[in-house]
Amino acid sequence: MDTTVTLLAGSSRRLVAELRDALDSCAERQRQLERSLRVSRRLLRAWEPAETLAPEPTPGPETNEEAPSAACIPSPQDLKELELLTQALEKAVRVRKGISNAGEGNKAPSLKSGSIATSPATRASAPPSTSHRAGSRASETKPPRGIRQTRVPTKDLPEHRLLSVGDQACMGQGAGATKPKSGLRNEQIVLSAASQAPEAFTLKDKGILLQLPEAFRKAASRNSRLWAQLSSTQTSDSVDAATTAKTQFLQKMQTTSGWPGSRLSATEVEAEVRHLQKACLLLRLRMGEELTAVVEQQLGPWPEGRFPRASLPCGGGADPIWSPQLLLYSSTQELQTLAALRLRVAMLHQQIHLEKVLMAELLPLVSKQEPLGPPWLALCRAVHSLLCEGGQRFLTILREDKPAD
Amino acid sequence: MGRRRRRRRVDPADATRALPEAIAALSQTLPAGPSPETFRRAKFDRPEAAPALWRLLFRVLSPQLADGASASFSPEAQVRSVKLALRTQGYPRRALAQLPDDGSQGGRELLLALAWLLARGPLPERLLTQNRVQLGDEMPVCECEALASPGPPAPSVEADGCVDIRHLQWLMGKLRFRWRNLMASQQEQCALLGKIHSYTRGCHSDRSLGHLSVTETELLRDPEGGRQLLRRLERENARLQAALEWRRRELVFWRWMDTVLGACPPEASQPTFLPRIPTPGTGALEPLVRELQALQGELREAVEARRVAWEAGVGGRGPEWSAARTALREAVGQDLAALRQACERGGSCSLAQPHGPHRLVRTEAGAPGGPGLRAPEVIEALRSQEARLEVVLRQLQGQCRQELARLVGAPPGPVWILPPGR
């Protein structure tokens, strides 16, 4: 038995409008998430090499700086240097393979000093005394450092201007955390660069090598510095003088106007309404705590008379000035928990709001209709489901039929 | 570009430079800011100043529009939009509403309107915050943005008409489904972020950040996009710098605005009839009134029950009773004070409590880390918030259940069998 239950036009409009609004705000969140997901997924796939080989517009001033440009397009000069470096490294690998285990500890300082041209010479003078297995281990761990410390004799270029043709990544300074395996791959990249074999870049394998361009880094640090300055200038002496001047100006504006003063503008009414809605929610939360002793036990008693931070919806009225603040997390699961809880809280806010709206429209409906007829029962069942079970479950109504005589 | 000069003595040359420099800073920090010369002309109500100021006010009052979007509005549409926005905010002078819609006049009045907006709040900072360049992966730690949304627009007259309650059930189901999807997408995004953050660890020049964000990684993947981002960043830096300059110099501007106001003829104080503007907020007043009344009723009931129980428990009216009662009064007083404070506009709320978007930074577990919120703390706060909100929801549902039971009435009515799983 499923009779249709029609609502009044006025109620219908309001309820449908509220539900549609809730659906729209969900859809908006989903859209933003989808946008972010697209970008993130693309970043985790193999990166396409850049289409254009246009020369990098930011030249010269960075000669002594280490930053490669964002485009990381190798110029012919860079390729030549790469060639030289590749040769030097090949030589170094050959030399290192023959080096003893005992001499391993001393390699680092000798590698650090001087150019590659001299180090093979010093190495060659030291007699190799141990087996090759030590050498292969050395070759595994040494290359990253080697790449870092090597000086190309022709020019005073720091090594992180290495550019690999195949990938867009620019080698950086992440070497502290570089695993030996990826270090070996670095070398392979450099060696293969000479042969111009394109190798797709994936974040997973080579993300550590990335480095932000210098221009960007400067702009970004200036940016966060300026924001911090801006949010701290809210309190100072000159500010007080200006505040007084502003208040006086506003008063004069009001007195010289043709309209009678102290009318609440629409914006102010809205703000006041939001204010009161927030107050209602706070009161409800507080009442809820008082009336539910269970909550008290689970979460511990409040400090006397103080509303704990957790229950407060924020001020929100006056947009505070944004200042750079961090949120530190330590695992993906932690991040997921945090995000899920945030959504859950948002959903609960929405559910509470909808519950109030539904109560206001549906309960009067039930009391007005003629009781005990089948349409009324259907209405009651539907209303009960919406109001008491979030629309998810339905109750069963048993009706005792009168005996048929 | 102004030269900074410490003024030990009042140098008249300095004084004449101070105002244009202040206005130049203001103009640079606002979007579409006109030149100081335009401001000067506006003081004398020169017509050539009007169009630039209309455009400026339009940009300032509709910051949600992208940079190029304002071009799609005709000058008349911009003028009307500005007038409406100012009236909505309560602009006190009639003269603005009487300016012609073609935007050809009104320089001085527009200048006053701009000053009025500037005086009421930190306008440049607010505009910069709303449109700022996000370099990190951000997550808000509070819900105030979502809660501040205006709610549904007043339902239009041509709407659906009568609706079957099953349509409502269907809409609720659809809403549930959307939330579930949202949760799933959110979880995926967090997993991807976690990967990107850990794959780029150690790459950031800023040690406190450590790894790259999606935006930063993206700019390395897409150099053209990276160049655009850099340009936006540099533009924002220029505007931020100008905002700081403005804050340092604005006093001279306010003195000047006094003279501008003085130059205006006083408005006649007859009330003019203006057409009613639809106030969006009034739709929410009715439910608010109902809510307050409902709260009052619930409080009364709860208080009554409590009082009876308490008085029975205390037994007698000796000195213990009055001591206990005084203590109770005090506790309630403190609670109320805390509630008032929490409700205050932009009061202790926004200062004491984590608020607004935060940049996500992945750290090694156990590492002390630098300044910043820790995820476990936020999780804890959110969990308790979740618990409290759930209590409120259950209570509301419980009230409905009671009310419906009452309406259905006593037997011999039908028997209600509640769904299982309670």
Tab-separated table of N, CA and C in Angstrom, chain B residues 147-288:
chain	number	residue	atom	x	y	z
B	147	LEU	N	29.785	27.326	6.947
B	147	LEU	CA	28.633	27.758	7.725
B	147	LEU	C	28.203	29.163	7.358
B	148	ALA	N	29.149	29.934	6.823
B	148	ALA	CA	28.814	31.317	6.514
B	148	ALA	C	28.071	31.443	5.193
B	149	SER	N	27.878	30.353	4.517
B	149	SER	CA	27.195	30.464	3.226
B	149	SER	C	25.757	30.884	3.441
B	150	PRO	N	25.219	31.652	2.516
B	150	PRO	CA	23.946	32.340	2.777
B	150	PRO	C	22.726	31.446	2.809
B	151	GLY	N	22.832	30.206	2.396
B	151	GLY	CA	21.622	29.402	2.409
B	151	GLY	C	20.886	29.523	1.095
B	152	PRO	N	19.777	28.834	0.951
B	152	PRO	CA	19.108	28.819	-0.343
B	152	PRO	C	18.517	30.187	-0.651
B	153	PRO	N	18.491	30.564	-1.906
B	153	PRO	CA	17.814	31.809	-2.274
B	153	PRO	C	16.323	31.658	-2.040
B	154	ALA	N	15.634	32.771	-1.832
B	154	ALA	CA	14.194	32.716	-1.590
B	154	ALA	C	13.534	31.966	-2.739
B	155	PRO	N	12.760	30.977	-2.436
B	155	PRO	CA	12.199	30.158	-3.514
B	155	PRO	C	11.330	31.008	-4.439
B	156	SER	N	11.516	30.813	-5.708
B	156	SER	CA	10.811	31.651	-6.681
B	156	SER	C	9.372	31.195	-6.815
B	157	VAL	N	8.580	32.092	-7.321
B	157	VAL	CA	7.148	31.809	-7.366
B	157	VAL	C	6.823	30.717	-8.363
B	158	GLU	N	7.615	30.666	-9.473
B	158	GLU	CA	7.238	29.697	-10.515
B	158	GLU	C	7.663	28.286	-10.190
B	159	ALA	N	8.096	28.070	-8.985
B	159	ALA	CA	8.637	26.746	-8.629
B	159	ALA	C	7.578	25.651	-8.679
B	160	ASP	N	8.003	24.481	-8.280
B	160	ASP	CA	7.330	23.230	-8.604
B	160	ASP	C	5.857	23.128	-8.239
B	161	GLY	N	5.437	23.892	-7.227
B	161	GLY	CA	4.064	23.589	-6.811
B	161	GLY	C	4.093	22.463	-5.798
B	162	CYS	N	3.024	21.751	-5.706
B	162	CYS	CA	2.941	20.720	-4.684
B	162	CYS	C	3.852	19.553	-5.035
B	163	VAL	N	4.366	18.964	-4.004
B	163	VAL	CA	5.390	17.951	-4.210
B	163	VAL	C	5.037	16.741	-3.364
B	164	ASP	N	5.293	15.593	-3.929
B	164	ASP	CA	5.053	14.362	-3.196
B	164	ASP	C	6.178	14.170	-2.188
B	165	ILE	N	5.803	13.624	-1.057
B	165	ILE	CA	6.825	13.454	-0.032
B	165	ILE	C	7.892	12.471	-0.476
B	166	ARG	N	7.550	11.629	-1.408
B	166	ARG	CA	8.567	10.689	-1.897
B	166	ARG	C	9.679	11.405	-2.640
B	167	HIS	N	9.332	12.551	-3.219
B	167	HIS	CA	10.382	13.349	-3.865
B	167	HIS	C	11.395	13.804	-2.831
B	168	LEU	N	10.908	14.154	-1.657
B	168	LEU	CA	11.814	14.547	-0.582
B	168	LEU	C	12.694	13.387	-0.161
B	169	GLN	N	12.072	12.224	-0.045
B	169	GLN	CA	12.865	11.049	0.336
B	169	GLN	C	13.948	10.787	-0.702
B	170	TRP	N	13.564	10.967	-1.949
B	170	TRP	CA	14.518	10.752	-3.022
B	170	TRP	C	15.666	11.750	-2.941
B	171	LEU	N	15.327	13.008	-2.663
B	171	LEU	CA	16.367	14.029	-2.554
B	171	LEU	C	17.297	13.727	-1.385
B	172	MET	N	16.725	13.257	-0.284
B	172	MET	CA	17.570	12.909	0.863
B	172	MET	C	18.523	11.780	0.507
B	173	GLY	N	17.994	10.807	-0.216
B	173	GLY	CA	18.843	9.684	-0.621
B	173	GLY	C	19.975	10.155	-1.523
B	174	LYS	N	19.607	11.057	-2.429
B	174	LYS	CA	20.615	11.593	-3.339
B	174	LYS	C	21.695	12.322	-2.554
B	175	LEU	N	21.279	13.043	-1.535
B	175	LEU	CA	22.229	13.785	-0.704
B	175	LEU	C	23.182	12.827	0.007
B	176	ARG	N	22.630	11.757	0.540
B	176	ARG	CA	23.467	10.771	1.221
B	176	ARG	C	24.499	10.209	0.252
B	177	PHE	N	24.043	9.920	-0.937
B	177	PHE	CA	24.926	9.354	-1.949
B	177	PHE	C	26.056	10.314	-2.270
B	178	ARG	N	25.702	11.575	-2.413
B	178	ARG	CA	26.726	12.570	-2.738
B	178	ARG	C	27.756	12.681	-1.634
B	179	TRP	N	27.328	12.622	-0.388
B	179	TRP	CA	28.280	12.684	0.715
B	179	TRP	C	29.217	11.491	0.683
B	180	ARG	N	28.645	10.334	0.382
B	180	ARG	CA	29.499	9.140	0.330
B	180	ARG	C	30.560	9.286	-0.752
B	181	ASN	N	30.157	9.763	-1.916
B	181	ASN	CA	31.106	10.005	-2.995
B	181	ASN	C	32.170	10.988	-2.571
B	182	LEU	N	31.717	12.029	-1.893
B	182	LEU	CA	32.640	13.062	-1.457
B	182	LEU	C	33.690	12.471	-0.525
B	183	MET	N	33.232	11.650	0.406
B	183	MET	CA	34.164	11.023	1.332
B	183	MET	C	35.196	10.193	0.578
B	184	ALA	N	34.717	9.410	-0.379
B	184	ALA	CA	35.627	8.541	-1.123
B	184	ALA	C	36.637	9.364	-1.916
B	185	SER	N	36.163	10.403	-2.582
B	185	SER	CA	37.082	11.239	-3.353
B	185	SER	C	38.097	11.899	-2.437
B	186	GLN	N	37.635	12.339	-1.300
B	186	GLN	CA	38.517	13.001	-0.343
B	186	GLN	C	39.613	12.044	0.116
B	187	GLN	N	39.245	10.805	0.385
B	187	GLN	CA	40.239	9.838	0.818
B	187	GLN	C	41.275	9.607	-0.268
B	188	GLU	N	40.817	9.545	-1.493
B	188	GLU	CA	41.758	9.339	-2.587
B	188	GLU	C	42.708	10.526	-2.699
B	189	GLN	N	42.162	11.713	-2.595
B	189	GLN	CA	42.999	12.907	-2.708
B	189	GLN	C	44.049	12.918	-1.607
B	190	CYS	N	43.677	12.528	-0.413
B	190	CYS	CA	44.653	12.492	0.681
B	190	CYS	C	45.748	11.480	0.393
B	191	ALA	N	45.369	10.336	-0.150
B	191	ALA	CA	46.380	9.326	-0.467
B	191	ALA	C	47.354	9.868	-1.514
B	192	LEU	N	46.815	10.536	-2.524
B	192	LEU	CA	47.692	11.090	-3.558
B	192	LEU	C	48.599	12.169	-3.001
B	193	LEU	N	48.023	13.020	-2.150
B	193	LEU	CA	48.832	14.072	-1.543
B	193	LEU	C	49.968	13.463	-0.734
B	194	GLY	N	49.622	12.427	0.030
B	194	GLY	CA	50.643	11.775	0.839
B	194	GLY	C	51.793	11.287	-0.023
B	195	LYS	N	51.454	10.714	-1.161
B	195	LYS	CA	52.501	10.213	-2.057
B	195	LYS	C	53.350	11.358	-2.597
B	196	ILE	N	52.679	12.368	-3.096
B	196	ILE	CA	53.421	13.477	-3.700
B	196	ILE	C	54.326	14.121	-2.662
B	197	HIS	N	53.814	14.272	-1.465
B	197	HIS	CA	54.634	14.879	-0.421
B	197	HIS	C	55.835	14.013	-0.102
B	198	SER	N	55.640	12.719	-0.038
B	198	SER	CA	56.791	11.903	0.354
B	198	SER	C	57.748	11.696	-0.822
B	199	TYR	N	57.265	11.727	-2.041
B	199	TYR	CA	58.187	11.576	-3.164
B	199	TYR	C	59.052	12.818	-3.363
B	200	THR	N	58.605	13.949	-2.862
B	200	THR	CA	59.388	15.166	-3.086
B	200	THR	C	60.033	15.656	-1.797
B	201	ARG	N	60.224	14.770	-0.855
B	201	ARG	CA	60.779	15.235	0.414
B	201	ARG	C	62.221	15.707	0.216
B	202	GLY	N	62.541	16.731	0.943
B	202	GLY	CA	63.883	17.269	0.860
B	202	GLY	C	64.102	18.233	-0.289
B	203	CYS	N	63.112	18.463	-1.095
B	203	CYS	CA	63.315	19.287	-2.280
B	203	CYS	C	63.069	20.758	-2.054
B	204	HIS	N	62.408	21.082	-0.969
B	204	HIS	CA	62.015	22.478	-0.812
B	204	HIS	C	63.145	23.268	-0.181
B	205	SER	N	63.358	24.464	-0.676
B	205	SER	CA	64.420	25.298	-0.130
B	205	SER	C	64.104	25.735	1.290
B	206	ASP	N	62.812	25.813	1.597
B	206	ASP	CA	62.383	26.189	2.936
B	206	ASP	C	62.362	24.926	3.798
B	207	ARG	N	63.283	24.865	4.757
B	207	ARG	CA	63.433	23.627	5.525
B	207	ARG	C	62.218	23.289	6.357
B	208	SER	N	61.494	24.319	6.765
B	208	SER	CA	60.343	24.014	7.611
B	208	SER	C	59.234	23.358	6.809
B	209	LEU	N	59.309	23.470	5.488
B	209	LEU	CA	58.305	22.816	4.673
B	209	LEU	C	58.784	21.448	4.218
B	210	GLY	N	60.031	21.393	3.782
B	210	GLY	CA	60.612	20.087	3.500
B	210	GLY	C	60.302	19.519	2.136
B	211	HIS	N	59.024	19.431	1.802
B	211	HIS	CA	58.691	18.802	0.531
B	211	HIS	C	57.874	19.788	-0.309
B	212	LEU	N	57.611	19.402	-1.528
B	212	LEU	CA	56.864	20.285	-2.420
B	212	LEU	C	55.366	20.041	-2.275
B	213	SER	N	54.628	21.047	-2.668
B	213	SER	CA	53.177	20.888	-2.703
B	213	SER	C	52.764	20.542	-4.131
B	214	VAL	N	51.503	20.274	-4.306
B	214	VAL	CA	51.007	19.961	-5.644
B	214	VAL	C	51.251	21.132	-6.579
B	215	THR	N	50.946	22.338	-6.103
B	215	THR	CA	51.147	23.522	-6.941
B	215	THR	C	52.604	23.659	-7.370
B	216	GLU	N	53.496	23.455	-6.421
B	216	GLU	CA	54.912	23.618	-6.731
B	216	GLU	C	55.397	22.518	-7.673
B	217	THR	N	54.953	21.299	-7.429
B	217	THR	CA	55.342	20.214	-8.326
B	217	THR	C	54.776	20.456	-9.715
B	218	GLU	N	53.547	20.943	-9.753
B	218	GLU	CA	52.907	21.200	-11.023
B	218	GLU	C	53.671	22.251	-11.814
B	219	LEU	N	54.222	23.240	-11.143
B	219	LEU	CA	54.924	24.267	-11.879
B	219	LEU	C	56.220	23.736	-12.458
B	220	LEU	N	56.749	22.665	-11.866
B	220	LEU	CA	57.930	22.042	-12.456
B	220	LEU	C	57.557	21.163	-13.634
B	221	ARG	N	56.364	20.604	-13.568
B	221	ARG	CA	55.935	19.754	-14.671
B	221	ARG	C	55.542	20.583	-15.875
B	222	ASP	N	54.935	21.715	-15.606
B	222	ASP	CA	54.379	22.548	-16.663
B	222	ASP	C	55.015	23.924	-16.586
B	223	PRO	N	56.088	24.143	-17.319
B	223	PRO	CA	56.830	25.398	-17.167
B	223	PRO	C	56.018	26.633	-17.521
B	224	GLU	N	55.142	26.502	-18.484
B	224	GLU	CA	54.343	27.668	-18.861
B	224	GLU	C	53.415	28.055	-17.721
B	225	GLY	N	52.778	27.049	-17.169
B	225	GLY	CA	51.935	27.309	-15.992
B	225	GLY	C	52.750	27.884	-14.858
B	226	GLY	N	53.978	27.399	-14.753
B	226	GLY	CA	54.858	27.900	-13.709
B	226	GLY	C	55.171	29.374	-13.899
B	227	ARG	N	55.365	29.772	-15.135
B	227	ARG	CA	55.648	31.191	-15.392
B	227	ARG	C	54.438	32.046	-15.033
B	228	GLN	N	53.253	31.547	-15.361
B	228	GLN	CA	52.048	32.312	-15.018
B	228	GLN	C	51.904	32.434	-13.504
B	229	LEU	N	52.185	31.346	-12.822
B	229	LEU	CA	52.092	31.376	-11.366
B	229	LEU	C	53.073	32.386	-10.791
B	230	LEU	N	54.265	32.383	-11.352
B	230	LEU	CA	55.273	33.322	-10.873
B	230	LEU	C	54.820	34.757	-11.087
B	231	ARG	N	54.202	35.029	-12.236
B	231	ARG	CA	53.723	36.389	-12.493
B	231	ARG	C	52.641	36.770	-11.489
B	232	ARG	N	51.719	35.829	-11.238
B	232	ARG	CA	50.660	36.122	-10.260
B	232	ARG	C	51.275	36.400	-8.896
B	233	LEU	N	52.258	35.622	-8.557
B	233	LEU	CA	52.904	35.776	-7.258
B	233	LEU	C	53.570	37.141	-7.157
B	234	GLU	N	54.243	37.530	-8.224
B	234	GLU	CA	54.926	38.819	-8.191
B	234	GLU	C	53.939	39.968	-8.122
B	235	ARG	N	52.816	39.812	-8.825
B	235	ARG	CA	51.784	40.853	-8.741
B	235	ARG	C	51.256	40.948	-7.320
B	236	GLU	N	51.037	39.778	-6.729
B	236	GLU	CA	50.515	39.802	-5.350
B	236	GLU	C	51.531	40.443	-4.414
B	237	ASN	N	52.800	40.140	-4.600
B	237	ASN	CA	53.822	40.747	-3.752
B	237	ASN	C	53.781	42.259	-3.862
B	238	ALA	N	53.611	42.753	-5.087
B	238	ALA	CA	53.564	44.206	-5.268
B	238	ALA	C	52.371	44.782	-4.508
B	239	ARG	N	51.229	44.089	-4.590
B	239	ARG	CA	50.049	44.606	-3.906
B	239	ARG	C	50.202	44.516	-2.395
B	240	LEU	N	50.847	43.456	-1.921
B	240	LEU	CA	51.077	43.334	-0.477
B	240	LEU	C	51.971	44.458	0.018
B	241	GLN	N	53.029	44.708	-0.740
B	241	GLN	CA	53.941	45.784	-0.368
B	241	GLN	C	53.194	47.107	-0.329
B	242	ALA	N	52.350	47.324	-1.345
B	242	ALA	CA	51.592	48.575	-1.391
B	242	ALA	C	50.639	48.674	-0.205
B	243	ALA	N	50.061	47.545	0.209
B	243	ALA	CA	49.150	47.570	1.354
B	243	ALA	C	49.893	47.992	2.619
B	244	LEU	N	51.113	47.496	2.773
B	244	LEU	CA	51.904	47.894	3.939
B	244	LEU	C	52.216	49.384	3.898
B	245	GLU	N	52.558	49.867	2.696
B	245	GLU	CA	52.810	51.293	2.540
B	245	GLU	C	51.563	52.093	2.897
B	246	TRP	N	50.442	51.650	2.427
B	246	TRP	CA	49.182	52.339	2.682
B	246	TRP	C	48.932	52.441	4.185
B	247	ARG	N	49.152	51.353	4.890
B	247	ARG	CA	48.907	51.371	6.334
B	247	ARG	C	49.820	52.368	7.030
B	248	ARG	N	51.019	52.524	6.480
B	248	ARG	CA	51.937	53.472	7.123
B	248	ARG	C	51.511	54.915	6.885
B	249	ARG	N	50.910	55.150	5.711
B	249	ARG	CA	50.703	56.543	5.310
B	249	ARG	C	49.255	57.004	5.355
B	250	GLU	N	48.323	56.154	5.779
B	250	GLU	CA	46.927	56.467	5.489
B	250	GLU	C	46.391	57.661	6.254
B	251	LEU	N	47.034	58.030	7.342
B	251	LEU	CA	46.507	59.130	8.149
B	251	LEU	C	46.302	60.401	7.339
B	252	VAL	N	47.255	60.708	6.460
B	252	VAL	CA	47.149	61.939	5.676
B	252	VAL	C	45.948	61.849	4.717
B	253	PHE	N	45.644	60.636	4.281
B	253	PHE	CA	44.480	60.447	3.418
B	253	PHE	C	43.203	60.811	4.159
B	254	TRP	N	43.096	60.397	5.408
B	254	TRP	CA	41.867	60.663	6.155
B	254	TRP	C	41.687	62.146	6.439
B	255	ARG	N	42.791	62.814	6.646
B	255	ARG	CA	42.671	64.258	6.836
B	255	ARG	C	42.161	64.909	5.550
B	256	TRP	N	42.657	64.417	4.453
B	256	TRP	CA	42.227	64.955	3.176
B	256	TRP	C	40.756	64.665	2.926
B	257	MET	N	40.320	63.453	3.289
B	257	MET	CA	38.921	63.101	3.073
B	257	MET	C	37.987	63.992	3.872
B	258	ASP	N	38.419	64.449	5.027
B	258	ASP	CA	37.626	65.409	5.781
B	258	ASP	C	37.342	66.643	4.951
B	259	THR	N	38.377	67.093	4.247
B	259	THR	CA	38.168	68.292	3.423
B	259	THR	C	37.232	67.988	2.262
B	260	VAL	N	37.334	66.785	1.725
B	260	VAL	CA	36.439	66.419	0.621
B	260	VAL	C	34.991	66.439	1.091
B	261	LEU	N	34.791	65.862	2.267
B	261	LEU	CA	33.427	65.825	2.809
B	261	LEU	C	32.925	67.232	3.083
B	262	GLY	N	33.857	68.049	3.570
B	262	GLY	CA	33.480	69.427	3.838
B	262	GLY	C	33.074	70.172	2.588
B	263	ALA	N	33.648	69.777	1.459
B	263	ALA	CA	33.347	70.473	0.217
B	263	ALA	C	31.976	70.121	-0.323
B	264	CYS	N	31.362	69.099	0.224
B	264	CYS	CA	30.037	68.709	-0.282
B	264	CYS	C	28.959	69.556	0.360
B	265	PRO	N	27.949	69.897	-0.400
B	265	PRO	CA	26.811	70.571	0.221
B	265	PRO	C	26.077	69.563	1.093
B	266	PRO	N	25.575	70.010	2.237
B	266	PRO	CA	24.882	69.057	3.105
B	266	PRO	C	23.579	68.593	2.468
B	267	GLU	N	23.239	67.338	2.701
B	267	GLU	CA	22.026	66.790	2.104
B	267	GLU	C	20.814	67.254	2.876
B	268	ALA	N	19.761	67.552	2.147
B	268	ALA	CA	18.521	67.932	2.814
B	268	ALA	C	17.968	66.720	3.544
B	269	SER	N	17.432	66.946	4.712
B	269	SER	CA	17.077	65.778	5.527
B	269	SER	C	15.630	65.365	5.360
B	270	GLN	N	15.114	65.382	4.133
B	270	GLN	CA	13.762	64.852	3.957
B	270	GLN	C	13.884	63.393	3.585
B	271	PRO	N	13.075	62.589	4.159
B	271	PRO	CA	13.146	61.168	3.813
B	271	PRO	C	12.641	60.947	2.395
B	272	THR	N	13.445	60.276	1.612
B	272	THR	CA	13.047	59.971	0.243
B	272	THR	C	12.554	58.549	0.183
B	273	PHE	N	11.582	58.332	-0.620
B	273	PHE	CA	11.118	56.962	-0.774
B	273	PHE	C	11.966	56.247	-1.807
B	274	LEU	N	12.602	55.202	-1.396
B	274	LEU	CA	13.412	54.423	-2.323
B	274	LEU	C	12.779	53.052	-2.488
B	275	PRO	N	12.879	52.496	-3.654
B	275	PRO	CA	12.281	51.161	-3.828
B	275	PRO	C	12.936	50.144	-2.897
B	276	ARG	N	12.141	49.240	-2.405
B	276	ARG	CA	12.679	48.242	-1.482
B	276	ARG	C	13.647	47.321	-2.200
B	277	ILE	N	14.762	47.118	-1.598
B	277	ILE	CA	15.653	46.105	-2.154
B	277	ILE	C	15.327	44.785	-1.460
B	278	PRO	N	15.309	43.734	-2.201
B	278	PRO	CA	15.033	42.448	-1.540
B	278	PRO	C	16.178	42.103	-0.604
B	279	THR	N	15.868	41.963	0.652
B	279	THR	CA	16.935	41.650	1.595
B	279	THR	C	17.046	40.134	1.726
B	280	PRO	N	18.145	39.603	1.313
B	280	PRO	CA	18.277	38.144	1.317
B	280	PRO	C	18.198	37.550	2.717
B	281	GLY	N	18.565	38.348	3.687
B	281	GLY	CA	18.651	37.751	5.016
B	281	GLY	C	17.314	37.461	5.652
B	282	THR	N	16.260	38.163	5.206
B	282	THR	CA	14.997	38.068	5.940
B	282	THR	C	14.356	36.695	5.827
B	283	GLY	N	14.718	35.938	4.810
B	283	GLY	CA	14.165	34.592	4.713
B	283	GLY	C	14.564	33.730	5.879
B	284	ALA	N	15.709	34.063	6.440
B	284	ALA	CA	16.214	33.235	7.528
B	284	ALA	C	15.691	33.678	8.882
B	285	LEU	N	14.972	34.801	8.925
B	285	LEU	CA	14.520	35.303	10.218
B	285	LEU	C	13.461	34.410	10.838
B	286	GLU	N	12.518	33.978	9.998
B	286	GLU	CA	11.414	33.173	10.531
B	286	GLU	C	11.900	31.902	11.202
B	287	PRO	N	12.696	31.102	10.493
B	287	PRO	CA	13.188	29.894	11.154
B	287	PRO	C	14.018	30.202	12.389
B	288	LEU	N	14.688	31.335	12.372
B	288	LEU	CA	15.503	31.690	13.522
B	288	LEU	C	14.615	31.954	14.730
